[in-house]
Coordinates of C-alpha atoms and ligand atoms in Angstrom, one line a residue:
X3 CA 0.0 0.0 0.0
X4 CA 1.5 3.4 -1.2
X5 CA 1.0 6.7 1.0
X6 CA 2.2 9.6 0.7
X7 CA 1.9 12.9 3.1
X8 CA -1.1 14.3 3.3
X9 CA -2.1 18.4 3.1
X10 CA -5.3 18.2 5.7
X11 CA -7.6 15.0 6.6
X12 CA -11.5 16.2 7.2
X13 CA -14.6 14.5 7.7
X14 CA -16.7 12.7 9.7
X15 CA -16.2 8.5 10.0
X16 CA -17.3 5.5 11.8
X17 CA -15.0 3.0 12.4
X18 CA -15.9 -0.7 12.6
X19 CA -17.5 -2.4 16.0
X20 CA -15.5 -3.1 19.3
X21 CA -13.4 -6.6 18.7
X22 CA -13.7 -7.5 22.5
X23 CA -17.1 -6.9 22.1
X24 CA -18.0 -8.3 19.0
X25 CA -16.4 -11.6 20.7
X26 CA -17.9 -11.5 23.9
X27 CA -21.3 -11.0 22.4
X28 CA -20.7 -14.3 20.4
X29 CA -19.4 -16.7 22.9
X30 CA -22.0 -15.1 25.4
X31 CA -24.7 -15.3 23.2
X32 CA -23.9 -18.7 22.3
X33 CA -24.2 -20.1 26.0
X34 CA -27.1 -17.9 26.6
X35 CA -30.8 -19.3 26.4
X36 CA -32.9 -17.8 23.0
X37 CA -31.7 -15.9 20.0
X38 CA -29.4 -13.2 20.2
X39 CA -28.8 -10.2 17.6
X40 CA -26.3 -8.5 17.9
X41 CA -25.8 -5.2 15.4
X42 CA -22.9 -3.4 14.6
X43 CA -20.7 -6.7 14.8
X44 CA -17.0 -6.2 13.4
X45 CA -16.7 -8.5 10.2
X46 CA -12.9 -9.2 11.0
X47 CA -10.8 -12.1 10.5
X48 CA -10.3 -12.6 14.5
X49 CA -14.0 -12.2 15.1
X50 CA -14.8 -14.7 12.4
X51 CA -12.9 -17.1 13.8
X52 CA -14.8 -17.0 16.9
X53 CA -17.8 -17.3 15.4
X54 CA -16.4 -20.3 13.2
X55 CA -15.2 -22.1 16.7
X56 CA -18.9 -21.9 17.8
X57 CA -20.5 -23.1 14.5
X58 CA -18.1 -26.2 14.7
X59 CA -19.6 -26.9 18.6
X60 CA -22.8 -26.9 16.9
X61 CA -24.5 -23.2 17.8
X62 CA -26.3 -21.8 14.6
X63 CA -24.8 -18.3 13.9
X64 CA -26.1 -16.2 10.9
X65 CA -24.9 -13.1 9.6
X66 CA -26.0 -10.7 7.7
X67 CA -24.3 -7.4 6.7
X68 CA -23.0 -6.5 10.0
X69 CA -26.0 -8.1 11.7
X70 CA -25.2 -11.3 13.0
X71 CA -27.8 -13.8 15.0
X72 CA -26.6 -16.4 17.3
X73 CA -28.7 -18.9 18.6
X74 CA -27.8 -19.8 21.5
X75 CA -27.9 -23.5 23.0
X76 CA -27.9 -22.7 26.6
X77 CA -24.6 -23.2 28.9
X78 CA -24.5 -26.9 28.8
X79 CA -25.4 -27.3 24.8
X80 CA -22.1 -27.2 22.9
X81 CA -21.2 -30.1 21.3
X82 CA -17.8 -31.8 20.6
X83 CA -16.4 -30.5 17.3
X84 CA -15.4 -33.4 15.1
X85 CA -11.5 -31.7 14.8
X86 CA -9.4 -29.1 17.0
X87 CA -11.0 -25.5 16.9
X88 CA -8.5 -23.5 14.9
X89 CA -8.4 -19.8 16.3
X90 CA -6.5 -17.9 13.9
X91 CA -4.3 -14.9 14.8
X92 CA -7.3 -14.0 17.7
X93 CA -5.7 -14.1 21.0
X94 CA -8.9 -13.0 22.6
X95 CA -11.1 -16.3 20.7
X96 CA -8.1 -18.5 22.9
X97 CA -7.7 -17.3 25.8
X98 CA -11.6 -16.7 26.6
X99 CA -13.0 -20.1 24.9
X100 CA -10.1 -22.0 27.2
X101 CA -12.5 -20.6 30.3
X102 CA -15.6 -21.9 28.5
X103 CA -14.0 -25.0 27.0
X104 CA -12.5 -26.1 30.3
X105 CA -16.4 -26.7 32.0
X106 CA -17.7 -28.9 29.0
X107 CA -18.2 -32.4 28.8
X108 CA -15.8 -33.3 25.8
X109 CA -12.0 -33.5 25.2
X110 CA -11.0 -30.6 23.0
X111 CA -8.1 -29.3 21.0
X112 CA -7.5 -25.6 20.1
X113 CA -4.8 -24.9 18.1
X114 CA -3.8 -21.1 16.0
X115 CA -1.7 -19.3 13.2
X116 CA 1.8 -19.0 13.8
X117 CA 1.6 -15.7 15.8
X118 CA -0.8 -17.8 18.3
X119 CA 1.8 -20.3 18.9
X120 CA 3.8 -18.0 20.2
X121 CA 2.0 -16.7 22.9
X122 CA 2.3 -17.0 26.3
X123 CA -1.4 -19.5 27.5
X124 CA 0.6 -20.5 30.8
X125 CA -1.3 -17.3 32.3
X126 CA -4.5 -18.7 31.4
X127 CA -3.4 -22.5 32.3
X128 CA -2.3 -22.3 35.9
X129 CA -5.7 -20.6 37.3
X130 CA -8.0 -22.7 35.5
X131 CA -5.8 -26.0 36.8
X132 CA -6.1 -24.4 40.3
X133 CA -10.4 -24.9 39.4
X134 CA -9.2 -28.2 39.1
X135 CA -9.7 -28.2 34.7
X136 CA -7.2 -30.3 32.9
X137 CA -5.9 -28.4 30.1
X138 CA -1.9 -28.9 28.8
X139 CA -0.3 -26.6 26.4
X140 CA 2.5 -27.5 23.8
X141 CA 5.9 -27.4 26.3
X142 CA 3.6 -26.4 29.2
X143 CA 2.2 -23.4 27.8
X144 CA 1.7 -22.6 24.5
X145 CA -0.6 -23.8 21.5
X146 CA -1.9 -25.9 20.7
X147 CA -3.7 -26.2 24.0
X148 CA -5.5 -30.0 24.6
X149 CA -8.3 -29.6 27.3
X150 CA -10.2 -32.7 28.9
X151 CA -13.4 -33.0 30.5
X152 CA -13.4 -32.2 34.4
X153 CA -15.7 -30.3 37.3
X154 CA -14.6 -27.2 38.4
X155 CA -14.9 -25.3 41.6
X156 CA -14.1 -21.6 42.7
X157 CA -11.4 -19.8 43.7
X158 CA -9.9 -16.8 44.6
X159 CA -7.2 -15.5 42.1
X160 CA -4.7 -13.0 42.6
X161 CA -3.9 -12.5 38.7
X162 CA 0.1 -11.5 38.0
X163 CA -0.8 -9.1 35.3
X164 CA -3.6 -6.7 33.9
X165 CA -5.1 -8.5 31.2
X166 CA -8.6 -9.1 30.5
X167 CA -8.4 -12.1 29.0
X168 CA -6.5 -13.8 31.4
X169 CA -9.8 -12.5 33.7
X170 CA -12.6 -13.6 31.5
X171 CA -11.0 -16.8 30.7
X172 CA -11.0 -17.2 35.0
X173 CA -14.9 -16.0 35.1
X174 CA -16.2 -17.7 32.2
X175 CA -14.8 -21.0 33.7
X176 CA -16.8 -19.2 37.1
X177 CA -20.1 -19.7 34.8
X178 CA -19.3 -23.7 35.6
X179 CA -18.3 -23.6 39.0
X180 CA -19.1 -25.4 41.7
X181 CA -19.1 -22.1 44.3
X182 CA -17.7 -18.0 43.4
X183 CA -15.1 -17.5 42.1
X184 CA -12.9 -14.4 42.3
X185 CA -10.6 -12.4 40.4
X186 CA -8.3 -10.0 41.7
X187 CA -6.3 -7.7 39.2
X188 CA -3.4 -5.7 39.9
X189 CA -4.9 -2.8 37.7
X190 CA -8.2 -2.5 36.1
X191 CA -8.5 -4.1 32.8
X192 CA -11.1 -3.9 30.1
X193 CA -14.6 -5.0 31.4
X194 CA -16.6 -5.8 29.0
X195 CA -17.1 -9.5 30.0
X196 CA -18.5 -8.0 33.4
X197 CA -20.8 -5.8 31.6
X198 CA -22.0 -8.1 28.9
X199 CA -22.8 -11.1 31.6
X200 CA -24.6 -8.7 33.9
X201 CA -26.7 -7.7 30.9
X202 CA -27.4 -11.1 30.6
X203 CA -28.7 -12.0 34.0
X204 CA -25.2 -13.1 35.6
X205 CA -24.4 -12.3 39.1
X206 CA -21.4 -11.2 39.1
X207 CA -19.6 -8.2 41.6
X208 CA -17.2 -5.7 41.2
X209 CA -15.4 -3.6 43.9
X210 CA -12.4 -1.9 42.7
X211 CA -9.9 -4.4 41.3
X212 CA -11.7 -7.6 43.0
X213 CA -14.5 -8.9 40.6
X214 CA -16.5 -12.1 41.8
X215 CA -19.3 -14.6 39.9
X216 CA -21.4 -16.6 41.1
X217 CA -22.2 -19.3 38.8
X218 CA -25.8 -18.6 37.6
X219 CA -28.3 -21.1 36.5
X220 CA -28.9 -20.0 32.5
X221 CA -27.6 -16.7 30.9
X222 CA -31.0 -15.0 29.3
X223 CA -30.2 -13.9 25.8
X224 CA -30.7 -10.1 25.4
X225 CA -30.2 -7.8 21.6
X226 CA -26.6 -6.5 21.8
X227 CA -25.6 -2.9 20.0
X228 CA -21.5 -3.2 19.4
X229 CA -20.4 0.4 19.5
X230 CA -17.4 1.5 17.3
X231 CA -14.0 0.4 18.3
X232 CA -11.9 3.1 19.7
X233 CA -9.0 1.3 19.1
X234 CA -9.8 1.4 15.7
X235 CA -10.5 5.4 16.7
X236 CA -7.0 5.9 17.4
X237 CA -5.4 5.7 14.2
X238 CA -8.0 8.9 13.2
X239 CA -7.2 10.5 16.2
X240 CA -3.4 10.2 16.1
X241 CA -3.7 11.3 12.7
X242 CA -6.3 13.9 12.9
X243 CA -4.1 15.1 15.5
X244 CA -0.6 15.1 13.5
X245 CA -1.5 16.0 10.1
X246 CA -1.5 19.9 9.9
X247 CA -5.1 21.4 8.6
X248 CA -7.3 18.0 9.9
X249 CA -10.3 17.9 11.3
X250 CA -12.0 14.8 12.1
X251 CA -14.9 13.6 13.8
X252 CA -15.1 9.8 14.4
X253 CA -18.8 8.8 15.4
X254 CA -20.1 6.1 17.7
X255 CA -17.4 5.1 19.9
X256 CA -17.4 3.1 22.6
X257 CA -15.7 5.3 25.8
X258 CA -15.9 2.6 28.2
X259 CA -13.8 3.8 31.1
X260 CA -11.6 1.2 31.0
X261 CA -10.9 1.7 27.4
X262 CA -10.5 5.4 26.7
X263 CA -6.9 6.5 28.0
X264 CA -5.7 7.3 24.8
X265 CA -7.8 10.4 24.8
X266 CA -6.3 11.1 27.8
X267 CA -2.9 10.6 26.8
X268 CA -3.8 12.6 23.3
X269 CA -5.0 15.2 25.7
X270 CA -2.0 15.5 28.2
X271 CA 0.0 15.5 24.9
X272 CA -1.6 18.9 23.7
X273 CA -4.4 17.1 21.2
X274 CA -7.2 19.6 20.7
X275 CA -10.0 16.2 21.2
X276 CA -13.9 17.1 22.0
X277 CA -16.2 14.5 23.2
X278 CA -19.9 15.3 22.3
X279 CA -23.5 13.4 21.9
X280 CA -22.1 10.8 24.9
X281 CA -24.9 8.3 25.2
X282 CA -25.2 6.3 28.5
X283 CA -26.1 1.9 28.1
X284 CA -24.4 -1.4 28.8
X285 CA -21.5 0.6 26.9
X286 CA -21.3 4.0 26.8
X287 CA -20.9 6.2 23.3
X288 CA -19.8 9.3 21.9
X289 CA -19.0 11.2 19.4
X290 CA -14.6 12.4 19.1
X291 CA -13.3 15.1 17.4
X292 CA -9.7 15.9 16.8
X293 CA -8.1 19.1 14.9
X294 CA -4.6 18.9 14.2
X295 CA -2.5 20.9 17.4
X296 CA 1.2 21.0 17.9
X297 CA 2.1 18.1 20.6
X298 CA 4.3 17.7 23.3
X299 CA 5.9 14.6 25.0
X300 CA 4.6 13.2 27.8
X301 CA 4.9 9.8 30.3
X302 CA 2.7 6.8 29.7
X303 CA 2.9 4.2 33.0
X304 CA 1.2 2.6 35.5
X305 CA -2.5 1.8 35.7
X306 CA -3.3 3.4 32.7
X307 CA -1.6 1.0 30.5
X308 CA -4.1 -1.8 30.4
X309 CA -6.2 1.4 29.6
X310 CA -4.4 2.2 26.3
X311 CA -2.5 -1.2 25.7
X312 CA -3.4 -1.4 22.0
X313 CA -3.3 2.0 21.5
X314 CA 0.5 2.5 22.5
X315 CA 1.6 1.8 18.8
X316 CA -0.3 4.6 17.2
X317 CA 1.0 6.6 20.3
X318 CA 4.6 6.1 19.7
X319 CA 3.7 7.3 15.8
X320 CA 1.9 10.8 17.9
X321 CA 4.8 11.1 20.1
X322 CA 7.6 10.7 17.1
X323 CA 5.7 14.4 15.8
X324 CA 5.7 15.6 19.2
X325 CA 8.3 17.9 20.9
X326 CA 10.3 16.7 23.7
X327 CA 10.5 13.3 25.0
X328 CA 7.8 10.5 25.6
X329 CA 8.5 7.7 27.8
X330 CA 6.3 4.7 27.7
X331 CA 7.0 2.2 30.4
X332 CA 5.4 -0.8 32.5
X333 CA 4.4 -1.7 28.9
X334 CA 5.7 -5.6 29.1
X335 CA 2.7 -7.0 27.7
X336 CA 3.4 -5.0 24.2
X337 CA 6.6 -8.1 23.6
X338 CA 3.5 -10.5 23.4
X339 CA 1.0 -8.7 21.4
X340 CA 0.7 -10.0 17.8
X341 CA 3.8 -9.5 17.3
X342 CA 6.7 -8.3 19.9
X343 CA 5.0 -4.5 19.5
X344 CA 7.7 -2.3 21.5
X345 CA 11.0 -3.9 19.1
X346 CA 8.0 -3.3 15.6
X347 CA 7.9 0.3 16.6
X348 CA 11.5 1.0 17.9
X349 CA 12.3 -0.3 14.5
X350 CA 9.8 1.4 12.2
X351 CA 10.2 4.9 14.0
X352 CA 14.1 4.4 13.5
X353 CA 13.2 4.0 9.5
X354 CA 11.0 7.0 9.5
X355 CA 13.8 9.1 10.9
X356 CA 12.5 9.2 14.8
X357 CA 14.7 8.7 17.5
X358 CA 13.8 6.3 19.7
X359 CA 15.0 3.7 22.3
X360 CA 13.9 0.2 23.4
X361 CA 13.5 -0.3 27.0
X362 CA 12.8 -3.1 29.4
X363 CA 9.6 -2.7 29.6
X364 CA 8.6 0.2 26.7
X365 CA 10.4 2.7 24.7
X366 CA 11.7 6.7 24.7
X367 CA 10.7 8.6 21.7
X368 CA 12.5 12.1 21.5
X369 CA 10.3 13.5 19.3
X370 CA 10.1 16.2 16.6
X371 CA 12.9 15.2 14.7
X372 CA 11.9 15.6 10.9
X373 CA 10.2 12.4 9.9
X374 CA 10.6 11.1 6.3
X375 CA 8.5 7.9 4.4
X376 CA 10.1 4.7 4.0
X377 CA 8.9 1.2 3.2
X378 CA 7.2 -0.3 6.8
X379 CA 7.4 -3.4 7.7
X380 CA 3.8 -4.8 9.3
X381 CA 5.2 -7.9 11.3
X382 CA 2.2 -9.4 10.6
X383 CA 0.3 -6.9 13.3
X384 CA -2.7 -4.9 12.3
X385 CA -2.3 -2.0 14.5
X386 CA 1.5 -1.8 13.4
X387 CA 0.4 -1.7 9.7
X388 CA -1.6 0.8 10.6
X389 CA 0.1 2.9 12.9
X390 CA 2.9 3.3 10.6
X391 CA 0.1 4.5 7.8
X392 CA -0.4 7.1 10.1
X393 CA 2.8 8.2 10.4
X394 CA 3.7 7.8 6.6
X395 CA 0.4 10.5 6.4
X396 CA 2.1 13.0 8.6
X397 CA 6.0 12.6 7.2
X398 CA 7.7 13.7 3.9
X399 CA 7.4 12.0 0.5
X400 CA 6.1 8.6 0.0
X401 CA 5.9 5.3 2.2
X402 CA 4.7 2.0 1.3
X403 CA 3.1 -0.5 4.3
X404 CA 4.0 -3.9 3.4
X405 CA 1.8 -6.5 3.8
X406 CA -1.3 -4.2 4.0
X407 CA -4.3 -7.1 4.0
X408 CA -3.3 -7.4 7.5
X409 CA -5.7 -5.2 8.7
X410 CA -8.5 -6.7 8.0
X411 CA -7.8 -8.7 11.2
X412 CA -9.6 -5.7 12.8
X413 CA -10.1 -3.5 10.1
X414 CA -10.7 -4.5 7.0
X415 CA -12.2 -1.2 5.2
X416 CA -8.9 0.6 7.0
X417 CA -7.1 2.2 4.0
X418 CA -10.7 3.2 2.4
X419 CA -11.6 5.1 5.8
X420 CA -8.0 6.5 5.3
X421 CA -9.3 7.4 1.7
X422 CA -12.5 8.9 2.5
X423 CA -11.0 11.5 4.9
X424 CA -8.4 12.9 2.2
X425 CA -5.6 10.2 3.1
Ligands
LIG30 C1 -8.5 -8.0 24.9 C2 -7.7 -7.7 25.9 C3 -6.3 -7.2 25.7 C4 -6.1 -6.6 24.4 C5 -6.7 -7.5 23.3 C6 -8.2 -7.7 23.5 C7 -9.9 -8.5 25.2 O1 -5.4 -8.3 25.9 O2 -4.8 -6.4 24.1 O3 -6.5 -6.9 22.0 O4 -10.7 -8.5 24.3 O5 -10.1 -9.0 26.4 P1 -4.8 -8.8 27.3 O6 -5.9 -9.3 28.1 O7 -3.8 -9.9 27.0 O8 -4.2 -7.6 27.9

């Protein structure tokens, strides 16, 4: 894909539904009693797959634009697949059907693309053991993952990193359990799972960082409205925000608390970012609007990682334009994205012209050096491919992305959106 810089984005976009919604809403509806539709579902490879895992375990799922219609065969109705459930790239599809796979009355084998092999299931492994499930993973921890029928009962878990995942894989085994079981994270992570299984009649408690479930007799199936992803979002805002002359108003995003610290960031950075028409539901929506400002550096740590984690590549492309240094760190989780995300970005803002630095655990950018276009490397990562599209937007000449079709893992209309708004 060839881009080249670009004199002033404008317009007004919607970007694809949430991913970790667009799952959630078809595993949940899946186990939940009656027929659930769910609009604005995000027609991505990853999301696809989990729909295709549940197909094979016998739950009839039709789709329709970006309508889709699950109907759902009750928490005990799945039904062995006749081969191992092939996950694809989709992290999320693993991690969360090993919670749900872990309760059910047949052996199983789940197994993924290259990128899947690679990453680390041991989180998910050890808790769900502890609720006494007997799942292995390929030299202890990785794909693919072979899980046998057992009973489960509760526990309390204190969880060694933020990661929603690891905590929905933990509940959703919960749903089968023979007492509560509790979660306790060491920041707040993305809680969708909470949200959506309330929605659907689950008891389940949050107070701070400690989230319990009770294991509830049936989930009650209930229409589902998947707002716009704003990690999807990002990539307008950044370059909204960079390009000089933008202005850009992305529509229908979800602002889930636990989702939206990269307006925070953009904020703190100097980013001239409105909120408007914010709609209160199971998921709260708004309207974002960005006009191109100069930035500044700033320092991304802490608790609001888990906050921004998929947004800190498109965040290292802001901070490369911004003055003064950014320092991202407590960002360990980025080595086992998709692809190792902190060493994909050191490396692609170091071909642009940045000047940047790989830490331990995230990366300095002194920004503002003059930043030039250059043929990107995509890892095989969707948010790097597009990340670096922003960038090549906002630096001299022409850049190519290589091995563009990797988007549609999240975003498959991405370079059209990127079209539509003057890119
Ligand atoms: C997700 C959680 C995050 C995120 C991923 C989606 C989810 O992963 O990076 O893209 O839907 O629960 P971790 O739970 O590994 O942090």
């Amino acid at each position: 894909m060839k881009l080249t810089a670009s004199a002033g984005l404008h317009g007004s976009i919607t970007v694809p539904g949430d991913k970790s919604i667009s799952h959630r809403a078809v595993m949940f509806g899946a186990l939940a009693d009656g027929d659930t539709h769910i609009s604005g579902f995000l027609m991505g490879e990853d999301c696809l797959s989990t729909i295709e895992c549940f197909r094979r375990m016998g739950v009839p799922v039709e789709i329709s634009g970006q309508e889709v219609l699950v109907h759902g065969v009750g928490l005990h109705g799945l039904k062995a697949p006749d081969s191992p459930l092939y996950t694809g790239n989709s992290g999320t599809t693993t991690r969360l059907l090993s919670g749900i796979l872990a309760a059910q009355p047949f052996p199983v084998t789940m197994t993924g693309d290259a990128s899947i092999e690679k990453r680390p299931m041991g989180r998910i492994i050890t808790p769900l053991r502890q609720m006494g499930a007997a799942i292995d993973g390929r030299d202890g921890s990785f794909c693919p993952l072979t899980i046998r029928p057992a009973a489960l009962h509760g526990i309390t878990y204190e969880m060694p990193v933020a990661s929603a995942q690891l905590k929905s894989a933990v509940l959703l085994a919960g749903l089968y359990a023979d007492g509560p079981t509790t979660v306790i994270e060491p920041a707040p992570s993305r809680d969708h799972t909470e949200r959506m299984l309330r929605a659907l009649g689950a008891q389940v408690e949050s107070d701070g960082c400690r989230i319990t479930i009770h294991a509830p007799q049936t989930l009650q199936a209930v229409d589902l409205a998947v707002p716009g992803d704003i990690s999807s979002a990002a990539f307008f805002l950044v370059a909204g925000a960079v390009v000089p002359n933008s202005t850009l108003t992305i529509r229908d995003v979800g602002i889930n608390p636990t989702r939206d610290g990269v307006i925070e960031v953009l904020r703190a950075m100097g980013a001239d970012l409105t909120i408007s028409n914010v709609r209160e539901g199971a998921e709260p929506v708004a309207d974002l609007t960005v006009r191109s400002s100069r930035l500044h550096g700033t320092e991304i740590k802490g608790a609001l990682i888990p906050r921004l984690i998929d947004e800190l590549p498109v965040l290292a492309a802001a901070a490369a334009f911004a003055e003064g240094e950014t320092v991202i760190r407590d960002a360990q989780e980025l080595k086992v994205k998709e692809s190792n995300r902190i060493t994909a970005m050191v490396n692609e803002l170091t071909r642009a012209g940045a000047d940047c630095t790989e830490t331990a655990d995230g990366m300095i950018i002194r920004g503002g050096k003059p930043l030039h276009g250059a043929a990107f490397e995509s890892y095989h990562d969707h948010r790097i491919a597009m990340s670096m599209a922003v960038l090549a937007l906002g630096a001299a000449g022409e850049s190519e992305i290589l091995n563009p079709e990797v988007v549609s893992i999240s975003y498959p209309g991405f370079f059209d959106s990127l079209r539509m708004i003057g890119g």
